[in-house]
Tab-separated table of C-alpha atoms and ligand atoms in Angstrom:
chain	number	residue	atom	x	y	z
A	1	MET	CA	44.919	124.142	199.011
A	2	SER	CA	48.388	123.396	197.875
A	3	CYS	CA	49.568	121.719	194.415
A	4	PRO	CA	52.800	119.098	193.832
A	5	LYS	CA	54.709	122.156	192.579
A	6	GLY	CA	54.611	124.007	195.911
A	7	HIS	CA	51.830	126.550	194.897
A	8	ARG	CA	49.278	127.306	197.758
A	9	TYR	CA	45.810	128.407	196.812
A	10	ALA	CA	43.061	130.169	198.448
A	11	VAL	CA	39.839	128.870	198.861
A	12	VAL	CA	36.941	131.454	198.968
A	13	GLU	CA	33.420	130.591	199.692
A	14	GLY	CA	34.178	127.208	198.657
A	15	ILE	CA	35.622	128.374	195.439
A	16	PRO	CA	39.226	127.638	194.717
A	17	ILE	CA	41.460	130.618	193.243
A	18	LEU	CA	43.776	128.605	191.554
A	19	LEU	CA	45.564	131.837	189.627
A	20	LEU	CA	49.261	131.980	189.996
A	21	GLY	CA	50.157	134.986	192.045
A	22	GLU	CA	53.335	135.607	190.613
A	23	THR	CA	52.421	136.298	187.067
A	24	LEU	CA	51.110	139.456	185.354
A	25	GLN	CA	47.037	138.801	185.255
A	26	THR	CA	45.394	139.200	181.682
A	27	HIS	CA	42.615	140.849	183.266
A	28	ILE	CA	41.873	143.383	186.236
A	29	GLU	CA	39.336	140.891	187.907
A	30	GLY	CA	42.142	138.394	187.924
A	31	SER	CA	44.222	140.754	190.047
A	32	ARG	CA	40.955	141.432	192.137
A	33	SER	CA	40.410	137.912	192.824
A	34	LEU	CA	43.960	137.637	194.106
A	35	VAL	CA	43.631	140.433	196.321
A	36	VAL	CA	40.154	138.685	197.840
A	37	ALA	CA	42.197	135.548	198.139
A	38	GLU	CA	45.104	137.056	200.015
A	39	LEU	CA	43.219	139.358	202.296
A	40	GLY	CA	40.275	137.003	202.647
A	41	GLU	CA	37.861	139.811	202.071
A	42	ALA	CA	35.116	137.871	200.575
A	43	ALA	CA	32.687	139.373	203.023
A	44	ARG	CA	33.397	142.698	201.313
A	45	LEU	CA	32.401	141.251	197.670
A	46	PRO	CA	28.503	142.078	196.891
A	47	GLN	CA	26.387	139.362	198.280
A	48	PHE	CA	23.422	138.306	196.051
A	49	ASP	CA	21.034	135.790	196.862
A	50	VAL	CA	19.410	132.908	194.251
A	51	VAL	CA	16.086	134.485	193.895
A	52	PRO	CA	13.726	132.522	191.761
A	53	GLY	CA	12.613	133.841	188.286
A	54	ARG	CA	15.041	136.901	188.815
A	55	ILE	CA	17.976	137.188	186.563
A	56	ASP	CA	21.204	137.458	188.546
A	57	PRO	CA	22.338	141.184	189.064
A	58	PHE	CA	25.881	140.258	187.759
A	59	VAL	CA	24.368	138.986	184.550
A	60	GLN	CA	22.166	142.436	184.053
A	61	ASN	CA	25.328	144.222	184.643
A	62	ALA	CA	27.551	142.259	182.406
A	63	ILE	CA	25.499	141.279	179.620
A	64	ALA	CA	26.719	143.426	176.742
A	65	ALA	CA	30.720	142.364	178.131
A	66	THR	CA	29.954	138.912	177.825
A	67	ASN	CA	27.382	139.048	174.855
A	68	GLY	CA	28.625	141.973	172.894
A	69	SER	CA	27.875	145.907	172.147
A	70	LEU	CA	24.185	144.762	170.400
A	71	TYR	CA	23.334	143.742	173.628
A	72	GLN	CA	23.855	147.209	175.248
A	73	HIS	CA	20.028	147.772	175.646
A	74	LEU	CA	19.571	144.700	177.637
A	75	VAL	CA	21.956	145.902	180.361
A	76	GLY	CA	19.877	145.918	183.666
A	77	LYS	CA	16.718	144.711	181.725
A	78	LEU	CA	17.029	141.053	180.891
A	79	THR	CA	13.744	138.726	181.774
A	80	GLU	CA	15.794	135.478	180.866
A	81	TYR	CA	19.064	134.109	180.083
A	82	PRO	CA	20.257	134.208	176.841
A	83	ILE	CA	21.627	130.790	176.577
A	84	PRO	CA	23.308	130.036	173.201
A	85	LYS	CA	23.230	126.849	170.943
A	86	LEU	CA	26.705	124.933	171.128
A	87	LYS	CA	27.699	124.133	167.806
A	88	LEU	CA	29.351	120.627	168.915
A	89	PRO	CA	27.820	116.805	168.909
A	90	SER	CA	25.960	115.698	171.845
A	91	GLY	CA	28.177	115.478	174.647
A	92	ASP	CA	27.057	111.954	176.160
A	93	GLY	CA	28.351	112.748	179.741
A	94	LYS	CA	31.986	113.607	178.401
A	95	LEU	CA	34.001	116.690	180.093
A	96	PHE	CA	33.834	119.645	178.518
A	97	LEU	CA	35.972	122.773	179.461
A	98	GLU	CA	35.131	126.417	179.013
A	99	ILE	CA	38.334	129.014	179.020
A	100	GLY	CA	37.023	132.317	180.434
A	101	CYS	CA	33.304	131.030	181.116
A	102	SER	CA	32.437	134.561	182.997
A	103	TRP	CA	28.756	133.620	184.182
A	104	GLY	CA	28.628	130.377	182.270
A	105	ARG	CA	26.196	130.748	179.466
A	106	TRP	CA	28.070	128.439	177.218
A	107	CYS	CA	28.569	125.657	180.171
A	108	ILE	CA	24.661	126.101	180.466
A	109	ALA	CA	24.538	125.443	176.626
A	110	ALA	CA	27.136	122.596	177.144
A	111	SER	CA	25.186	120.790	180.040
A	112	ARG	CA	22.226	120.955	178.129
A	113	ILE	CA	23.546	118.890	175.442
A	114	GLY	CA	24.854	116.331	177.784
A	115	TYR	CA	28.376	117.388	178.652
A	116	ARG	CA	29.696	117.544	182.130
A	117	ALA	CA	30.681	121.272	181.807
A	118	VAL	CA	33.570	122.820	184.004
A	119	GLY	CA	34.185	126.683	183.444
A	120	VAL	CA	37.357	128.515	184.378
A	121	ASP	CA	37.690	132.452	184.630
A	122	PRO	CA	40.028	134.605	186.398
A	123	SER	CA	36.940	136.848	187.730
A	124	LEU	CA	35.660	135.591	191.123
A	125	LYS	CA	32.841	137.595	190.503
A	126	GLY	CA	32.218	136.086	187.184
A	127	VAL	CA	32.488	132.549	188.726
A	128	ARG	CA	30.344	133.234	191.778
A	129	ALA	CA	27.825	134.668	189.389
A	130	ALA	CA	28.153	131.078	187.023
A	131	ARG	CA	27.562	129.145	190.353
A	132	ARG	CA	24.676	131.112	191.350
A	133	VAL	CA	23.146	131.068	187.806
A	134	ALA	CA	23.601	127.081	187.401
A	135	ARG	CA	21.941	126.683	191.014
A	136	GLN	CA	19.169	128.929	189.831
A	137	LEU	CA	18.530	127.013	186.611
A	138	GLY	CA	19.419	123.599	188.152
A	139	VAL	CA	22.446	122.965	185.899
A	140	ASP	CA	25.233	120.658	186.815
A	141	ALA	CA	28.278	122.816	185.889
A	142	ARG	CA	31.504	123.280	187.654
A	143	TYR	CA	33.193	126.346	188.109
A	144	VAL	CA	36.850	127.311	189.601
A	145	VAL	CA	38.911	130.580	189.353
A	146	ALA	CA	41.776	130.045	187.134
A	147	ASP	CA	43.479	131.230	184.312
A	148	GLY	CA	43.384	129.741	180.648
A	149	ARG	CA	47.165	129.891	180.273
A	150	TYR	CA	47.797	128.039	183.344
A	151	LEU	CA	45.058	125.159	183.325
A	152	PRO	CA	45.123	123.413	186.626
A	153	PHE	CA	43.945	119.995	185.417
A	154	ARG	CA	45.643	116.850	184.842
A	155	ASP	CA	47.266	116.041	181.416
A	156	GLY	CA	44.263	114.629	179.042
A	157	LEU	CA	41.575	115.117	181.062
A	158	PHE	CA	38.986	116.783	178.729
A	159	ASP	CA	37.268	115.856	175.707
A	160	GLN	CA	36.528	119.241	174.714
A	161	VAL	CA	37.711	122.536	175.528
A	162	PHE	CA	36.042	125.823	173.997
A	163	SER	CA	36.316	129.232	174.400
A	164	TYR	CA	34.466	132.127	173.325
A	165	SER	CA	35.148	135.817	172.996
A	166	VAL	CA	38.466	135.651	175.450
A	167	LEU	CA	41.532	134.777	173.363
A	168	GLN	CA	41.258	137.647	170.974
A	169	HIS	CA	41.776	140.063	174.187
A	170	LEU	CA	44.903	138.304	175.123
A	171	PRO	CA	48.136	139.567	174.027
A	172	LYS	CA	49.610	136.942	171.323
A	173	GLN	CA	52.423	135.231	173.336
A	174	ASP	CA	49.788	134.499	176.367
A	175	VAL	CA	47.479	133.176	173.464
A	176	TYR	CA	50.379	130.454	172.981
A	177	LEU	CA	50.529	129.973	176.334
A	178	ALA	CA	46.639	129.204	176.347
A	179	LEU	CA	47.051	127.202	173.452
A	180	ARG	CA	49.844	125.026	174.993
A	181	ALA	CA	47.627	124.515	178.200
A	182	ILE	CA	44.786	123.352	176.088
A	183	GLN	CA	46.786	120.844	174.225
A	184	ASP	CA	48.204	119.688	177.786
A	185	VAL	CA	44.605	119.266	179.237
A	186	LEU	CA	42.776	117.895	175.912
A	187	ARG	CA	42.402	114.101	175.731
A	188	PRO	CA	44.622	112.668	172.874
A	189	GLY	CA	41.724	112.230	169.852
A	190	GLY	CA	39.344	114.786	171.562
A	191	HIS	CA	38.138	117.516	169.543
A	192	ARG	CA	38.263	118.773	170.708
A	193	GLU	CA	49.493	144.405	169.454
A	194	ALA	CA	47.118	145.989	171.663
A	195	ARG	CA	46.776	146.709	175.257
A	196	ASP	CA	45.491	145.072	178.309
A	197	PHE	CA	41.873	143.875	177.250
A	198	GLU	CA	41.590	145.232	173.598
A	199	VAL	CA	40.751	142.895	170.804
A	200	ARG	CA	43.268	141.103	169.012
A	201	TYR	CA	42.763	140.693	165.215
A	202	TRP	CA	44.206	137.239	163.829
A	203	THR	CA	43.980	136.431	159.986
A	204	PRO	CA	42.355	133.122	159.488
A	205	ARG	CA	45.699	131.586	158.404
A	206	GLU	CA	47.447	132.897	161.416
A	207	LEU	CA	44.825	131.291	163.556
A	208	VAL	CA	44.750	127.754	161.745
A	209	SER	CA	48.432	127.780	162.073
A	210	ALA	CA	48.585	128.896	165.771
A	211	PHE	CA	46.156	126.053	166.690
A	212	HIS	CA	47.476	123.712	164.277
A	213	SER	CA	51.085	123.910	165.471
A	214	ALA	CA	49.944	123.981	169.102
A	215	ILE	CA	47.037	121.147	169.322
A	216	GLY	CA	46.665	119.354	166.061
A	217	PRO	CA	45.200	119.645	162.491
A	218	ALA	CA	42.697	122.624	162.869
A	219	HIS	CA	40.022	124.282	160.578
A	220	ILE	CA	37.794	127.600	160.666
A	221	SER	CA	33.890	127.829	160.566
A	222	VAL	CA	31.839	130.909	160.715
A	223	ASP	CA	29.999	132.075	164.007
A	224	GLY	CA	28.886	135.149	162.130
A	225	TYR	CA	29.156	138.486	160.040
A	226	PHE	CA	28.673	142.214	160.531
A	227	SER	CA	29.183	142.063	164.251
A	228	LEU	CA	30.728	140.209	166.938
A	229	ASN	CA	29.110	137.710	169.088
A	230	ALA	CA	25.207	137.929	168.340
A	231	GLN	CA	23.500	134.910	168.528
A	232	ILE	CA	20.670	133.749	165.985
A	233	SER	CA	19.445	131.866	169.204
A	234	ASP	CA	19.205	135.537	170.883
A	235	VAL	CA	17.239	137.170	168.070
A	236	LEU	CA	14.257	137.859	170.046
A	237	PHE	CA	15.995	139.673	172.210
A	238	LEU	CA	17.062	142.134	169.997
A	239	PRO	CA	15.279	145.290	168.899
A	240	PRO	CA	14.140	144.990	164.910
A	241	LYS	CA	16.963	146.374	163.202
A	242	TYR	CA	19.541	143.998	164.916
A	243	ARG	CA	17.234	141.238	164.071
A	244	ALA	CA	17.876	141.994	160.211
A	245	ILE	CA	21.699	141.900	160.827
A	246	VAL	CA	21.795	138.651	162.576
A	247	ARG	CA	19.657	137.043	160.643
A	248	ALA	CA	21.412	138.051	157.153
A	249	SER	CA	24.652	137.243	159.216
A	250	GLU	CA	22.936	133.581	159.949
A	251	SER	CA	22.072	133.222	156.352
A	252	LEU	CA	25.647	133.952	155.320
A	253	ARG	CA	26.804	131.604	157.779
A	254	LYS	CA	24.978	128.780	156.359
A	255	ILE	CA	26.104	129.558	152.848
A	256	SER	CA	29.585	129.569	154.162
A	257	GLU	CA	29.113	125.785	154.946
A	258	VAL	CA	28.871	125.290	151.017
A	259	PHE	CA	31.579	127.927	150.129
A	260	PRO	CA	34.440	127.640	153.140
A	261	LEU	CA	35.943	130.484	151.330
A	262	LEU	CA	33.316	132.930	152.875
A	263	ALA	CA	34.871	132.145	156.084
A	264	TYR	CA	37.816	134.559	155.170
A	265	VAL	CA	35.385	137.603	155.350
A	266	ALA	CA	33.560	136.633	158.735
A	267	ASP	CA	33.850	138.782	161.679
A	268	SER	CA	33.520	135.986	164.084
A	269	LEU	CA	35.036	132.506	163.583
A	270	TYR	CA	35.073	129.127	165.365
A	271	ILE	CA	38.200	127.274	165.277
A	272	THR	CA	38.371	123.612	165.769
A	273	ALA	CA	41.477	121.483	166.490
A	274	SER	CA	42.152	118.011	167.536
A	275	ARG	CA	45.005	116.805	169.411
A	276	GLN	CA	46.633	113.655	167.830
A	277	GLN	CA	48.306	110.926	169.876
B	1	SAM	C1	34.173	138.818	176.712
B	1	SAM	S1	33.919	137.760	178.323
B	1	SAM	C2	33.556	136.163	177.522
B	1	SAM	C3	32.548	135.361	178.590
B	1	SAM	C4	32.123	134.300	177.745
B	1	SAM	N1	33.084	133.432	177.115
B	1	SAM	C5	30.908	134.335	177.062
B	1	SAM	O1	31.168	134.398	175.845
B	1	SAM	O2	29.725	134.478	177.513
B	1	SAM	C6	35.933	137.396	178.462
B	1	SAM	C7	36.329	136.573	179.675
B	1	SAM	O3	37.377	136.139	179.431
B	1	SAM	C8	37.722	136.133	180.780
B	1	SAM	N2	39.132	136.452	180.800
B	1	SAM	C9	40.114	137.125	181.113
B	1	SAM	N3	41.786	136.811	181.052
B	1	SAM	C10	41.405	135.200	180.978
B	1	SAM	C11	42.673	134.192	181.217
B	1	SAM	N4	43.719	134.655	181.401
B	1	SAM	N5	41.886	133.116	181.148
B	1	SAM	C12	40.799	132.928	180.745
B	1	SAM	N6	39.482	133.667	181.000
B	1	SAM	C13	40.144	135.069	181.188
B	1	SAM	C14	37.479	137.563	181.466
B	1	SAM	O4	37.305	137.690	182.806
B	1	SAM	C15	36.055	137.483	180.868
B	1	SAM	O5	34.972	136.673	181.642
């Protein structure tokens, strides 16, 4: 494949690898995807079949990396896919883009409430798994290998752009690149110093101001307290001591809807920004 700017892209097992080889990758799996694209070594990737009722081996292995350390005890032991609830209005066929989708739990969630979901991730392994899981669950979601900083989509294509547990891992200058890329692909009127992949901390004010200046009017709301990433919809996956934490977090999250200042002491936040005309 090639683009109007003259970049050429390999297609591996039918998956376009839409990464820019000349840029430093933000994740080791992005570099691995480029090596596979360059050398055509797809045959050396682990080959997993879609087996009805079996949890995909990639997901079994990656569950604590995607969902957070409270899920560590589930590595290799999942008996179903933890699919979260997406806090968005129903999709009615609108186009939803997820940046950093890995095996696709948020795209599946988006698809279940009526969005046409597209996931990008620089990890070919993640995208292959996302395609397998979608096939297994009968979900119509599309996935390509791409980088949130250089989104390979036309201007104004998506009604919603969503990302979970990705941007805080990137150097701040890369987050600004991603925000500009998001602004480009977002339909007008739509809603929308660490090293390597370590977490970056933003103040809520910094987050609102970055999203506000790059995309449009922005506000924060709470995802959770006391820990990162545990979802109330997954509470039965967790041991009792963690359930209490997640339930307390959910109660505080509800209270924060009435007392928004509580968002300033949350551990995990959503940012919603709307592109103006
Ligand atoms: C902690 S996982 C979260 C996965 C998914 N969002 C979820 O919540 O299940 C972080 C993901 O970000 C992806 N990632 C790293 N650099 C990225 C980039 N530049 N653009 C998009 N995704 C990126 C990684 O490959 C990884 O799959």
